[in-house]
Amino acid sequence: MASVDLEKLRMTGAGRSIAVLTSGGDAQGMNAAVRAVTRMGIYVGAKVYLIYEGYQGLVDGGDDIKLANWLSVSNIIQLGGTIIGSARCKAFTTREGRLSAAYNLVQRGITNLCVCGGDGSLTGANIFRTEWSGLLAELVEAGKITEALSQQYTYLNIVGLVGSIDNDFCGTDMTIGADSALHRIMEVIDAITTTAQSHQRTFVLEVMGRHCGYLALVSALASGADWLFIPESPAADGWEDRMCERLGETRSKGSRLNTIIMAEGAIDRHGKPISSNYVKELVVKRLGFDTRVTVLGHVQRGGTPSAFDRVLSSKMGMEAVLALLEATPETPACVVSLSGNQAVRLPLMECVQMTKEVQKAMNELRFDEAIQLRGKSFENNWNTYKLLAHQKPSQSKSNFSLAILNVGAPAAGMNAAVRSAVRVGLSQGHKVYTVNDGFEGLAKGAINEIHWREVGGWTGQGGSLLGTKRTRPTTYLDKIVENIRKYNIQALLVIGGFEAYEGVLQLVEARGHYDELCIVMCVIPATISNNVPGTDFSLGSDTAVNAAMESCDKIKQSASGTKRRVFIVETMGGFCGYLATTAGIAVGADAAYIFEEPFNIHDLKANVEHLTDKMKTDIQRGLVLRNEKCHHHYTTEFIHNLYSAEGKDIFDSRMNILGHLQQGGSPTPFDRNYGTKLGVKAVLWITDKLKETYRQGRVFANAPETACVVGMRRKVLSFNPVTELKEHTDFEHRMPKEQWWLNLRPMLKMLAKYPTNFKEYVTGEIEHVTRRSLSIETGF
């Protein structure tokens, strides 16, 4: 990966023309992508054109291809759909249509095209690219363009951004719109759950996904659905009996509702479609349950984009411009994609070919292969769902016992992690305890054995149902040791923030004094601050970013009827600026002050001047975010007063402190899914370590690798010993010494039109898409 020289970038961009269009089905986040492509193109000195109505606008030309300026894409990041329109275009599938499109581009000197759409739209773009020289030759022959013009624009560069709510494009972890569609689905499931419980009903929910079961699978995993239909893995013959048996069993054990989730493309093993009404009638006929069908339809495409989709689209749009500037006639058309938390470039036709292979495998009823071709993440989701959906009696009791506790401030997703950890522990034959109120509860004996049904319905609940406290174990070490001995606890799973990491580190360092602490320990990072060492993402941070983003959207909207107003908004996060930075990108903030990037009074003055210039344009509002501990003296009130004084007669300012609303609310689909999978991985790792360290009738774990933090690093799930992470941790400011998200800062500044040094920005590398690359763990 290479960093970028801004001056070299500007030299490359000067005199170039870039066009952007959105095609196929719309997806939330497309506007953020259009905004990023437009602003990055202008920033590097290129002309940027917006093509309206997709390929139809490209064919029609005229007013459908408009030169954009910086303000053309202002205040669109929060809008769903696509402001430049999208349309299915039959004309572009013909040679005549593509001839008109080539003429319209050449007339404006456009040889760089960014297409945001699905695999059909991107395949069309690639055909256009390969035909380009032939199309120009035809135009010369017909006398529509001169030979000189043809020689000036000899080749067309294409870059694709995948916009599809189905997440059905091979090679990319997440497509634009998929996360937002999951938000819509989970909102409906949460709402339906309350009414279903009231009336003891069964609900059959049909979600989009004619050829791909991603939305159905992840929403089933995130909601704990009783039964799931996806086209990649149809139910075996006799599924009707097994489904009704399972629904009846859950009711007999005290559940007041049943949820069945199905993709619209649900089929049986012979390829015959299964409809939601057929499933409903089956349940009514066999079980007599009051059953309702809800088809979500286009609700999933609508609404505001999630924070993830806004940041993803912004990063992809920026990377697309760099890819276009670096392209040569020999470079294959590429798709800008996400790999972990990094942008990568994938050869477009490799992705398209692999996506077609999935459909071919399904058509030929090779379903196991279809699941593998969807990628390792999809396969892991499927296996995790099957593991947790239904209680299977363990083969034998393991004689091991595990205690689970929450430590630190509450974070969304904690309950999802507890649920999956409890269920996997029980399926492994362990005795599982839950501890109320963190290490304090462990010392005071607030320890209870827990069973499968007791954690039903926990996935969608915010906060911490076990109760959590910030107390470190050193305060109660003797009592903790006494209870570990009393309950014969051989493993601890601690779900929490920086205090959880510190607490386990203290227990490990006390192993020399207490044999009872020579047990297996694991930390699942869960904090809205995203400040735990050993992981790129902590549970709860996605929910917090979305909460901050939604509040800022409303704050911005409140200024729509007011001339020239700047809002100063304070976010949580301790000393860690992740929350302020990510929310800042998601809401299109003018600045975000963080501790990791020191600033002084001159910087504040420059920001005021920047906003003063902005207020002279048509956009007469500003938004500035401030991390709560970014500076000891420049408090939120100080910055508000400074802006008020310096902006006098030009703009007024208002102050907002978001506070604890960032900790509350239902977990996002990402945090539910992430928590569920971390709980599974952690308990499977604990089980392996228990077996490795069991000797002479007891567990004796004193090696560093028996006490770890489980975390995601780019694409890899890893277990890092807490003792080894010490040297990578800033204990005074409670955060890791190196943080990946700091390379998002140049993007935040560029999109706000600040001069910025792109040397910190890391560009994507070309990666190939093969069956082997799809089999690698690609995160969550």
Short mmCIF file of C-alpha atoms in Angstrom, two decimals, residues 309-522:
data_model
loop_
_atom_site.label_atom_id
_atom_site.label_comp_id
_atom_site.label_asym_id
_atom_site.label_seq_id
_atom_site.Cartn_x
_atom_site.Cartn_y
_atom_site.Cartn_z
CA ASP A 309 -22.71 3.00 4.58
CA ARG A 310 -21.88 6.71 4.68
CA VAL A 311 -18.26 6.12 5.71
CA LEU A 312 -17.88 3.12 3.37
CA SER A 313 -19.27 5.06 0.39
CA SER A 314 -17.11 8.10 1.16
CA LYS A 315 -13.97 5.97 1.38
CA MET A 316 -14.85 4.04 -1.79
CA GLY A 317 -15.68 7.23 -3.71
CA MET A 318 -12.37 8.80 -2.78
CA GLU A 319 -10.46 5.64 -3.69
CA ALA A 320 -12.33 5.46 -7.03
CA VAL A 321 -10.94 8.86 -8.07
CA LEU A 322 -7.39 7.79 -7.17
CA ALA A 323 -7.87 4.55 -9.14
CA LEU A 324 -9.07 6.53 -12.19
CA LEU A 325 -6.09 8.91 -11.99
CA GLU A 326 -3.65 5.99 -11.76
CA ALA A 327 -5.30 3.91 -14.51
CA THR A 328 -3.54 3.16 -17.82
CA PRO A 329 -4.80 1.42 -21.01
CA GLU A 330 -3.20 -1.78 -19.67
CA THR A 331 -4.90 -1.59 -16.25
CA PRO A 332 -7.97 -3.84 -16.04
CA ALA A 333 -11.27 -2.17 -15.12
CA CYS A 334 -11.49 -2.44 -11.35
CA VAL A 335 -14.02 -2.39 -8.55
CA VAL A 336 -13.21 -0.48 -5.37
CA SER A 337 -14.07 -2.78 -2.51
CA LEU A 338 -13.76 -3.22 1.23
CA SER A 339 -11.41 -5.72 2.81
CA GLY A 340 -11.70 -5.55 6.60
CA ASN A 341 -11.38 -1.79 7.18
CA GLN A 342 -9.18 -1.11 4.15
CA ALA A 343 -10.13 -0.16 0.59
CA VAL A 344 -8.85 -2.55 -2.09
CA ARG A 345 -9.10 -2.68 -5.88
CA LEU A 346 -10.38 -5.86 -7.49
CA PRO A 347 -10.38 -6.71 -11.22
CA LEU A 348 -14.02 -6.14 -12.19
CA MET A 349 -14.49 -9.15 -14.45
CA GLU A 350 -12.93 -11.55 -11.90
CA CYS A 351 -15.61 -10.45 -9.42
CA VAL A 352 -18.41 -10.69 -12.00
CA GLN A 353 -17.25 -14.15 -13.09
CA MET A 354 -17.13 -15.43 -9.50
CA THR A 355 -20.58 -13.94 -8.80
CA LYS A 356 -21.93 -15.85 -11.82
CA GLU A 357 -20.30 -19.03 -10.50
CA VAL A 358 -22.47 -18.80 -7.35
CA GLN A 359 -25.66 -18.63 -9.42
CA LYS A 360 -24.45 -21.47 -11.64
CA ALA A 361 -23.79 -23.67 -8.58
CA MET A 362 -27.30 -22.92 -7.25
CA ASN A 363 -28.91 -23.63 -10.64
CA GLU A 364 -27.11 -26.98 -10.70
CA LEU A 365 -28.21 -27.69 -7.08
CA ARG A 366 -24.59 -27.65 -5.81
CA PHE A 367 -25.61 -25.82 -2.65
CA ASP A 368 -22.59 -26.55 -0.43
CA GLU A 369 -20.35 -25.09 -3.12
CA ALA A 370 -22.64 -22.04 -3.48
CA ILE A 371 -22.19 -21.24 0.23
CA GLN A 372 -18.39 -21.56 -0.08
CA LEU A 373 -18.37 -19.27 -3.14
CA ARG A 374 -20.28 -16.62 -1.21
CA GLY A 375 -17.14 -16.36 0.94
CA LYS A 376 -15.90 -17.41 4.36
CA SER A 377 -17.85 -14.72 6.20
CA PHE A 378 -21.17 -15.92 4.72
CA GLU A 379 -20.26 -19.53 5.56
CA ASN A 380 -19.37 -18.56 9.15
CA ASN A 381 -22.66 -16.70 9.54
CA TRP A 382 -24.55 -19.78 8.36
CA ASN A 383 -22.67 -22.15 10.69
CA THR A 384 -23.09 -19.77 13.65
CA TYR A 385 -26.83 -19.46 13.03
CA LYS A 386 -27.24 -23.26 12.97
CA LEU A 387 -25.21 -23.58 16.16
CA LEU A 388 -27.26 -21.05 18.16
CA ALA A 389 -30.80 -21.31 16.80
CA HIS A 390 -31.78 -24.57 18.43
CA GLN A 391 -30.58 -26.33 21.56
CA LYS A 392 -28.76 -29.55 20.81
CA PRO A 393 -27.95 -31.79 23.78
CA SER A 394 -24.17 -31.90 24.37
CA GLN A 395 -22.60 -35.29 23.75
CA SER A 396 -21.15 -35.36 27.27
CA LYS A 397 -20.50 -33.14 30.27
CA SER A 398 -17.03 -31.59 30.11
CA ASN A 399 -16.56 -31.03 33.88
CA PHE A 400 -15.36 -27.51 33.02
CA SER A 401 -17.06 -24.38 34.33
CA LEU A 402 -17.06 -20.92 32.82
CA ALA A 403 -18.12 -17.56 34.30
CA ILE A 404 -19.26 -14.64 32.14
CA LEU A 405 -19.31 -11.02 33.36
CA ASN A 406 -19.62 -7.48 31.99
CA VAL A 407 -17.14 -4.80 33.11
CA GLY A 408 -17.04 -1.03 32.48
CA ALA A 409 -19.73 1.18 30.98
CA PRO A 410 -22.67 -0.49 29.18
CA ALA A 411 -22.25 -0.99 25.42
CA ALA A 412 -24.76 -2.21 22.83
CA GLY A 413 -23.99 -5.77 21.77
CA MET A 414 -22.90 -6.97 25.23
CA ASN A 415 -26.10 -9.01 25.61
CA ALA A 416 -25.68 -10.60 22.16
CA ALA A 417 -22.17 -11.72 23.18
CA VAL A 418 -23.44 -13.12 26.51
CA ARG A 419 -26.25 -15.04 24.75
CA SER A 420 -23.99 -16.72 22.21
CA ALA A 421 -21.27 -17.44 24.80
CA VAL A 422 -23.79 -19.08 27.15
CA ARG A 423 -25.30 -21.23 24.39
CA VAL A 424 -21.95 -22.35 22.94
CA GLY A 425 -20.66 -23.09 26.46
CA LEU A 426 -23.69 -25.28 27.16
CA SER A 427 -23.42 -27.03 23.77
CA GLN A 428 -19.78 -27.84 24.67
CA GLY A 429 -20.98 -29.50 27.87
CA HIS A 430 -19.65 -26.83 30.27
CA LYS A 431 -21.34 -25.52 33.40
CA VAL A 432 -21.95 -21.81 32.67
CA TYR A 433 -22.28 -19.09 35.32
CA THR A 434 -23.20 -15.44 34.80
CA VAL A 435 -21.95 -12.79 37.21
CA ASN A 436 -23.91 -9.64 38.03
CA ASP A 437 -22.14 -6.27 38.40
CA GLY A 438 -18.69 -7.13 37.06
CA PHE A 439 -15.68 -7.88 39.26
CA GLU A 440 -17.56 -6.49 42.27
CA GLY A 441 -20.27 -9.13 41.78
CA LEU A 442 -17.59 -11.80 41.40
CA ALA A 443 -16.20 -10.76 44.78
CA LYS A 444 -19.63 -10.58 46.46
CA GLY A 445 -20.84 -13.93 45.12
CA ALA A 446 -23.48 -12.59 42.68
CA ILE A 447 -22.88 -15.74 40.63
CA ASN A 448 -25.70 -17.80 39.08
CA GLU A 449 -25.80 -20.87 36.89
CA ILE A 450 -27.61 -20.08 33.60
CA HIS A 451 -29.46 -22.21 31.06
CA TRP A 452 -30.24 -22.05 27.32
CA ARG A 453 -33.75 -20.54 27.48
CA GLU A 454 -32.77 -17.81 29.95
CA VAL A 455 -30.81 -15.87 27.31
CA GLY A 456 -33.58 -16.05 24.64
CA GLY A 457 -34.36 -12.64 23.15
CA TRP A 458 -31.19 -11.01 24.51
CA THR A 459 -29.63 -10.20 21.12
CA GLY A 460 -31.69 -7.09 20.38
CA GLN A 461 -31.54 -5.55 23.86
CA GLY A 462 -29.27 -2.60 24.59
CA GLY A 463 -27.24 -1.96 27.74
CA SER A 464 -26.09 -4.79 29.99
CA LEU A 465 -28.71 -7.21 31.34
CA LEU A 466 -26.12 -8.74 33.69
CA GLY A 467 -25.30 -5.34 35.16
CA THR A 468 -21.85 -3.82 34.88
CA LYS A 469 -19.47 -1.77 37.04
CA ARG A 470 -16.12 -0.10 36.44
CA THR A 471 -14.47 -1.51 39.61
CA ARG A 472 -11.07 -3.18 39.05
CA PRO A 473 -10.36 -6.56 40.71
CA THR A 474 -7.43 -5.36 42.88
CA THR A 475 -9.95 -3.84 45.32
CA TYR A 476 -11.46 -7.28 46.09
CA LEU A 477 -8.71 -9.74 45.05
CA ASP A 478 -8.97 -12.08 48.05
CA LYS A 479 -12.76 -12.35 47.80
CA ILE A 480 -12.59 -12.93 44.02
CA VAL A 481 -10.08 -15.75 44.55
CA GLU A 482 -12.29 -17.23 47.28
CA ASN A 483 -15.33 -17.34 44.95
CA ILE A 484 -13.34 -18.74 42.04
CA ARG A 485 -12.33 -21.57 44.41
CA LYS A 486 -15.85 -21.96 45.88
CA TYR A 487 -17.59 -22.25 42.47
CA ASN A 488 -14.65 -24.12 40.87
CA ILE A 489 -14.48 -21.58 38.02
CA GLN A 490 -11.85 -22.60 35.46
CA ALA A 491 -12.39 -19.86 32.86
CA LEU A 492 -13.48 -16.22 32.85
CA LEU A 493 -15.05 -14.47 29.86
CA VAL A 494 -14.98 -10.72 30.51
CA ILE A 495 -17.01 -8.55 28.14
CA GLY A 496 -16.26 -4.86 28.51
CA GLY A 497 -14.12 -1.82 27.76
CA PHE A 498 -10.70 -0.64 28.87
CA GLU A 499 -11.51 -1.59 32.49
CA ALA A 500 -12.12 -5.19 31.37
CA TYR A 501 -8.68 -5.30 29.72
CA GLU A 502 -7.02 -3.70 32.77
CA GLY A 503 -8.91 -6.02 35.13
CA VAL A 504 -7.82 -9.21 33.37
CA LEU A 505 -4.26 -7.86 33.19
CA GLN A 506 -4.34 -7.34 36.99
CA LEU A 507 -5.61 -10.91 37.51
CA VAL A 508 -2.86 -12.30 35.27
CA GLU A 509 -0.19 -10.31 37.13
CA ALA A 510 -1.52 -11.74 40.44
CA ARG A 511 -1.15 -15.36 39.22
CA GLY A 512 2.20 -15.62 41.02
CA HIS A 513 0.41 -15.08 44.38
CA TYR A 514 -2.77 -17.09 43.75
CA ASP A 515 -2.90 -20.50 42.09
CA GLU A 516 -6.68 -20.02 41.70
CA LEU A 517 -5.99 -17.30 39.11
CA CYS A 518 -4.12 -19.77 36.88
CA ILE A 519 -7.28 -20.20 34.81
CA VAL A 520 -8.17 -19.38 31.20
CA MET A 521 -9.28 -15.76 30.64
CA CYS A 522 -10.62 -13.94 27.59
#
